[in-house]
JSON list of C-alpha atoms in Angstrom, two decimals:
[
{"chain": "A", "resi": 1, "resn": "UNK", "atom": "CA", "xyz": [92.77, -88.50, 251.84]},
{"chain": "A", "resi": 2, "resn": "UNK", "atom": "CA", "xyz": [94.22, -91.54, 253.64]},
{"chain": "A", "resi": 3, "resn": "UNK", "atom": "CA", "xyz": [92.10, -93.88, 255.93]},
{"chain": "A", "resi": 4, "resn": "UNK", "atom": "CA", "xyz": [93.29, -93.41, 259.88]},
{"chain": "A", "resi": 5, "resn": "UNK", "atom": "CA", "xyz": [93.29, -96.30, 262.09]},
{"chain": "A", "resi": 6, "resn": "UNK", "atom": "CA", "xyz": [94.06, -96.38, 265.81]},
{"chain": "A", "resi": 7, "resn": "UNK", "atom": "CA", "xyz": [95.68, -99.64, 266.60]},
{"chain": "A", "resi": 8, "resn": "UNK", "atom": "CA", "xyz": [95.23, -99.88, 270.75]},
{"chain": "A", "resi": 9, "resn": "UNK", "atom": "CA", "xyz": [97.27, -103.21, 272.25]},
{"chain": "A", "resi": 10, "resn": "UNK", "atom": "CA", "xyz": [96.50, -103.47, 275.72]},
{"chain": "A", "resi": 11, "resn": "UNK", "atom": "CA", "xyz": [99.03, -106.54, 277.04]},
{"chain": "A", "resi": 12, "resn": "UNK", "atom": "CA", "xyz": [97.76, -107.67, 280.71]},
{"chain": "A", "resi": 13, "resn": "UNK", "atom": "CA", "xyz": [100.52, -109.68, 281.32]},
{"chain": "A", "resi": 14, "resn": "UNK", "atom": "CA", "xyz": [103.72, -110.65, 280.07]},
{"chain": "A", "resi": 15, "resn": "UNK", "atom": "CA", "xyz": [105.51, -113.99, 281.42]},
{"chain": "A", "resi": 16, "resn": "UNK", "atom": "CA", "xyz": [108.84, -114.33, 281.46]},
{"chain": "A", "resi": 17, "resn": "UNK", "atom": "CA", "xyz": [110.51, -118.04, 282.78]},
{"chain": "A", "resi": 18, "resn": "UNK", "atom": "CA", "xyz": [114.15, -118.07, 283.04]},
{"chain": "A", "resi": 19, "resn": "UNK", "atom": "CA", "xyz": [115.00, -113.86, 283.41]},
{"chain": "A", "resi": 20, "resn": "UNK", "atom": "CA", "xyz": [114.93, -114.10, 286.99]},
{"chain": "A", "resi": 21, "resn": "UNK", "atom": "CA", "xyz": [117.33, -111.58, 286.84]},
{"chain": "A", "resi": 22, "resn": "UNK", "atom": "CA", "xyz": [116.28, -108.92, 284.32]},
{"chain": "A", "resi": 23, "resn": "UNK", "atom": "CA", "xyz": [115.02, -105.63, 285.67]},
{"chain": "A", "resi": 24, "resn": "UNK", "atom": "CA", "xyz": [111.22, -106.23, 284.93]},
{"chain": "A", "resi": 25, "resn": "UNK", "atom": "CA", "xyz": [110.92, -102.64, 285.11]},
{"chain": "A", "resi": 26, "resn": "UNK", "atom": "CA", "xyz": [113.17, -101.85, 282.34]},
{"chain": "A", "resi": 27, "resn": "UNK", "atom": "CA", "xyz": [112.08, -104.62, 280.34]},
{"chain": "A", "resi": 28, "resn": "UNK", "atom": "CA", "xyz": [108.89, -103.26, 280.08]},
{"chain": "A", "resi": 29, "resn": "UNK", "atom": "CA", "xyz": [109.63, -99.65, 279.30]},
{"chain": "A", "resi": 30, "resn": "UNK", "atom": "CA", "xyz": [112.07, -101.34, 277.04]},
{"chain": "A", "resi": 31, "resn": "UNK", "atom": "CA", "xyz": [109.47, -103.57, 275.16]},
{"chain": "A", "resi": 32, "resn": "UNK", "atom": "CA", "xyz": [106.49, -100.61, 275.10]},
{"chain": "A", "resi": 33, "resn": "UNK", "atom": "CA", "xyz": [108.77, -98.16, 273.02]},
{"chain": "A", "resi": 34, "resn": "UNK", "atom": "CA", "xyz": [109.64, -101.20, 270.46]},
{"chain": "A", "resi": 35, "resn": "UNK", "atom": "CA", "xyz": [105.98, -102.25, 269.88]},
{"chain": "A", "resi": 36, "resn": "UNK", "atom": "CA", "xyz": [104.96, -98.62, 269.49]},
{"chain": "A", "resi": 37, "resn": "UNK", "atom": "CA", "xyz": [107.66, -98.47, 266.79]},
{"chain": "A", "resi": 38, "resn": "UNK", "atom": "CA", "xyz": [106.46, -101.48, 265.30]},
{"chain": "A", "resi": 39, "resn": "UNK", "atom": "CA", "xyz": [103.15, -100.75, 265.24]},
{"chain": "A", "resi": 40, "resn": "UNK", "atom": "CA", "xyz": [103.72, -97.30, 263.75]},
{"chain": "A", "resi": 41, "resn": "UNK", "atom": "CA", "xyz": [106.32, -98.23, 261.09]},
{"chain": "A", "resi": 42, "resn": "UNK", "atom": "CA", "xyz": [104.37, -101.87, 260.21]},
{"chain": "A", "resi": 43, "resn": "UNK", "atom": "CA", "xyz": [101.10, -102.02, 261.03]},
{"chain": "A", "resi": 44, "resn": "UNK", "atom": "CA", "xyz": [99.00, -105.14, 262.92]},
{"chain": "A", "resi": 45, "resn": "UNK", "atom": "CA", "xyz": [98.35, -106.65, 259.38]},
{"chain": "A", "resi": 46, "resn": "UNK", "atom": "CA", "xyz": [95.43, -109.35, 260.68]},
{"chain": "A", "resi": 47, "resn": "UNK", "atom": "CA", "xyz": [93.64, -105.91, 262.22]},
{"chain": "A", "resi": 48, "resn": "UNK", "atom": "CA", "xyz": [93.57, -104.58, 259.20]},
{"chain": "A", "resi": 49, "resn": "UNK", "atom": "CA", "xyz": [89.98, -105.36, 258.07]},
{"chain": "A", "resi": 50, "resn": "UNK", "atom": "CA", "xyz": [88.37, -103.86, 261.50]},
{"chain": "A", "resi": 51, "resn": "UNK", "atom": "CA", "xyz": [88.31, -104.66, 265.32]},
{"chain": "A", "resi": 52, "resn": "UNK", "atom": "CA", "xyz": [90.18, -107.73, 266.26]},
{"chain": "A", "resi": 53, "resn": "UNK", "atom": "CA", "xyz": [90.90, -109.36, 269.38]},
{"chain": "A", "resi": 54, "resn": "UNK", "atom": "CA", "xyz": [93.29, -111.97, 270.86]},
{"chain": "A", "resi": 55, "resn": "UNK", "atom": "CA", "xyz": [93.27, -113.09, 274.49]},
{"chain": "A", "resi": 56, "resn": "UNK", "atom": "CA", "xyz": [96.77, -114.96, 274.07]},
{"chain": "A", "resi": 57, "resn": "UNK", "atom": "CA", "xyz": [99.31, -115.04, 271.49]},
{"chain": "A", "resi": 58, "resn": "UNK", "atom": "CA", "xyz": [101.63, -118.16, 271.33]},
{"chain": "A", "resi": 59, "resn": "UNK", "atom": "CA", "xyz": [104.16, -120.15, 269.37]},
{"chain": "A", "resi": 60, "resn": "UNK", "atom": "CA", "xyz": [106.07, -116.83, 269.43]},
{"chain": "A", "resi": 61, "resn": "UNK", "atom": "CA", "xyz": [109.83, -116.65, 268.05]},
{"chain": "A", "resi": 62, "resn": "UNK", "atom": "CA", "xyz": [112.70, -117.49, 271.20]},
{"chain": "A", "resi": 63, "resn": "UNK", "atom": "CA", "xyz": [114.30, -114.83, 272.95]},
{"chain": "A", "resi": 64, "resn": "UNK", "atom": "CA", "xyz": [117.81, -114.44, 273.12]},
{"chain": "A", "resi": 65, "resn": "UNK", "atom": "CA", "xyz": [119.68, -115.44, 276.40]},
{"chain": "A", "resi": 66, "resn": "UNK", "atom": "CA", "xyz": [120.65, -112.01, 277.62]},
{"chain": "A", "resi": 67, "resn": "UNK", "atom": "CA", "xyz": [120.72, -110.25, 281.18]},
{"chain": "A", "resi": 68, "resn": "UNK", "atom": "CA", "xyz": [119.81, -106.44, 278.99]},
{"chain": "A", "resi": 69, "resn": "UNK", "atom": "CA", "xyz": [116.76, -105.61, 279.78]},
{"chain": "A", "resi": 70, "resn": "UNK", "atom": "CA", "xyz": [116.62, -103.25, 276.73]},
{"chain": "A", "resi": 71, "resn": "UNK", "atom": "CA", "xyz": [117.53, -106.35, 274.51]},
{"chain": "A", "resi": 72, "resn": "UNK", "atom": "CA", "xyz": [115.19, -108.71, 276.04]},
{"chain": "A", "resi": 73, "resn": "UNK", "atom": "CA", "xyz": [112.36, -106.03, 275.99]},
{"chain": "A", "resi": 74, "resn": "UNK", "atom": "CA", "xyz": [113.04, -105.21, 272.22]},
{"chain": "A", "resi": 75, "resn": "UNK", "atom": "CA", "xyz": [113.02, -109.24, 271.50]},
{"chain": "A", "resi": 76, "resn": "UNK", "atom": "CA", "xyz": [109.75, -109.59, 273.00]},
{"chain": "A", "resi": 77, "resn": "UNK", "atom": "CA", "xyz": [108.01, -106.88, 271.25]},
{"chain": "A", "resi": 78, "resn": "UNK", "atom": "CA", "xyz": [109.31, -108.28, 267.80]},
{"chain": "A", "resi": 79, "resn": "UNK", "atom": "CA", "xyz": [108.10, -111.35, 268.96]},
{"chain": "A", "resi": 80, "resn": "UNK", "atom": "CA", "xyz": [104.72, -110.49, 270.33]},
{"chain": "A", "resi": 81, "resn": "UNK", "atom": "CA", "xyz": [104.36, -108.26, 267.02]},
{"chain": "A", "resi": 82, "resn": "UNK", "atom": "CA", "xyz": [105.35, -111.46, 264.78]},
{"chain": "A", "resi": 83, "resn": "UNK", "atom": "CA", "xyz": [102.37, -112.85, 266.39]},
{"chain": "A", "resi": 84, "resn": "UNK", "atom": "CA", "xyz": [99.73, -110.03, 266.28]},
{"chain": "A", "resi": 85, "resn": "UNK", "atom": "CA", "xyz": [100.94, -109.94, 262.15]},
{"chain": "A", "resi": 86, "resn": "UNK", "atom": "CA", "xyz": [100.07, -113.80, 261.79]},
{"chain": "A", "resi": 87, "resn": "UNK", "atom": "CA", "xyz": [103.24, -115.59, 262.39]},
{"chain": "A", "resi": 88, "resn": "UNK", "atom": "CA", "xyz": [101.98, -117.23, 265.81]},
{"chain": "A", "resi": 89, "resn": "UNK", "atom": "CA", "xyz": [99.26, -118.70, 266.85]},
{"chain": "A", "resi": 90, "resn": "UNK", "atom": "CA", "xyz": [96.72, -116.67, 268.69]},
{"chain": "A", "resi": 91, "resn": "UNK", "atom": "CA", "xyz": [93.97, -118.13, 270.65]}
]
């Protein structure tokens, strides 16, 4: 019988500079559905050995200069992800 672990990522806030014009809304919904998927498929490999915690991930991967909300909100949950799985810095 396999081991099951609940991952829970609560994100308080996400700042964007320079989307002024991205649907924030959509963005969102956009980047909740890719993390989920991450999560699922991948894993959060540096919560693997029990309860972990970051109050702020950064040095995170650029995001691609796009007015898609869907895009944009996929990017940032590969990025946020890269940096819940170690490649980041979190503090």
């Amino acid at each position: 019988m396999g081991v099951n672990r609940d991952v829970r990522i609560t994100v308080g806030e996400l700042v964007l500079d320079g989307f002024d014009r991205v649907d924030p809304d959509r963005v969102a919904a956009a980047f909740r559905a890719e993390l989920t998927r991450l999560v699922r498929e991948r894993g959060v490999p540096v919560a693997a050995d029990g309860a972990r915690r970051f109050d702020e991930v950064t040095e995170l991967p650029e995001l691609p200069v796009t007015s898609s909300p869907a895009r944009l909100g996929e990017a940032l949950a590969r990025a946020v992800h890269a940096g819940l799985a170690g490649r980041g810095r979190s503090a």
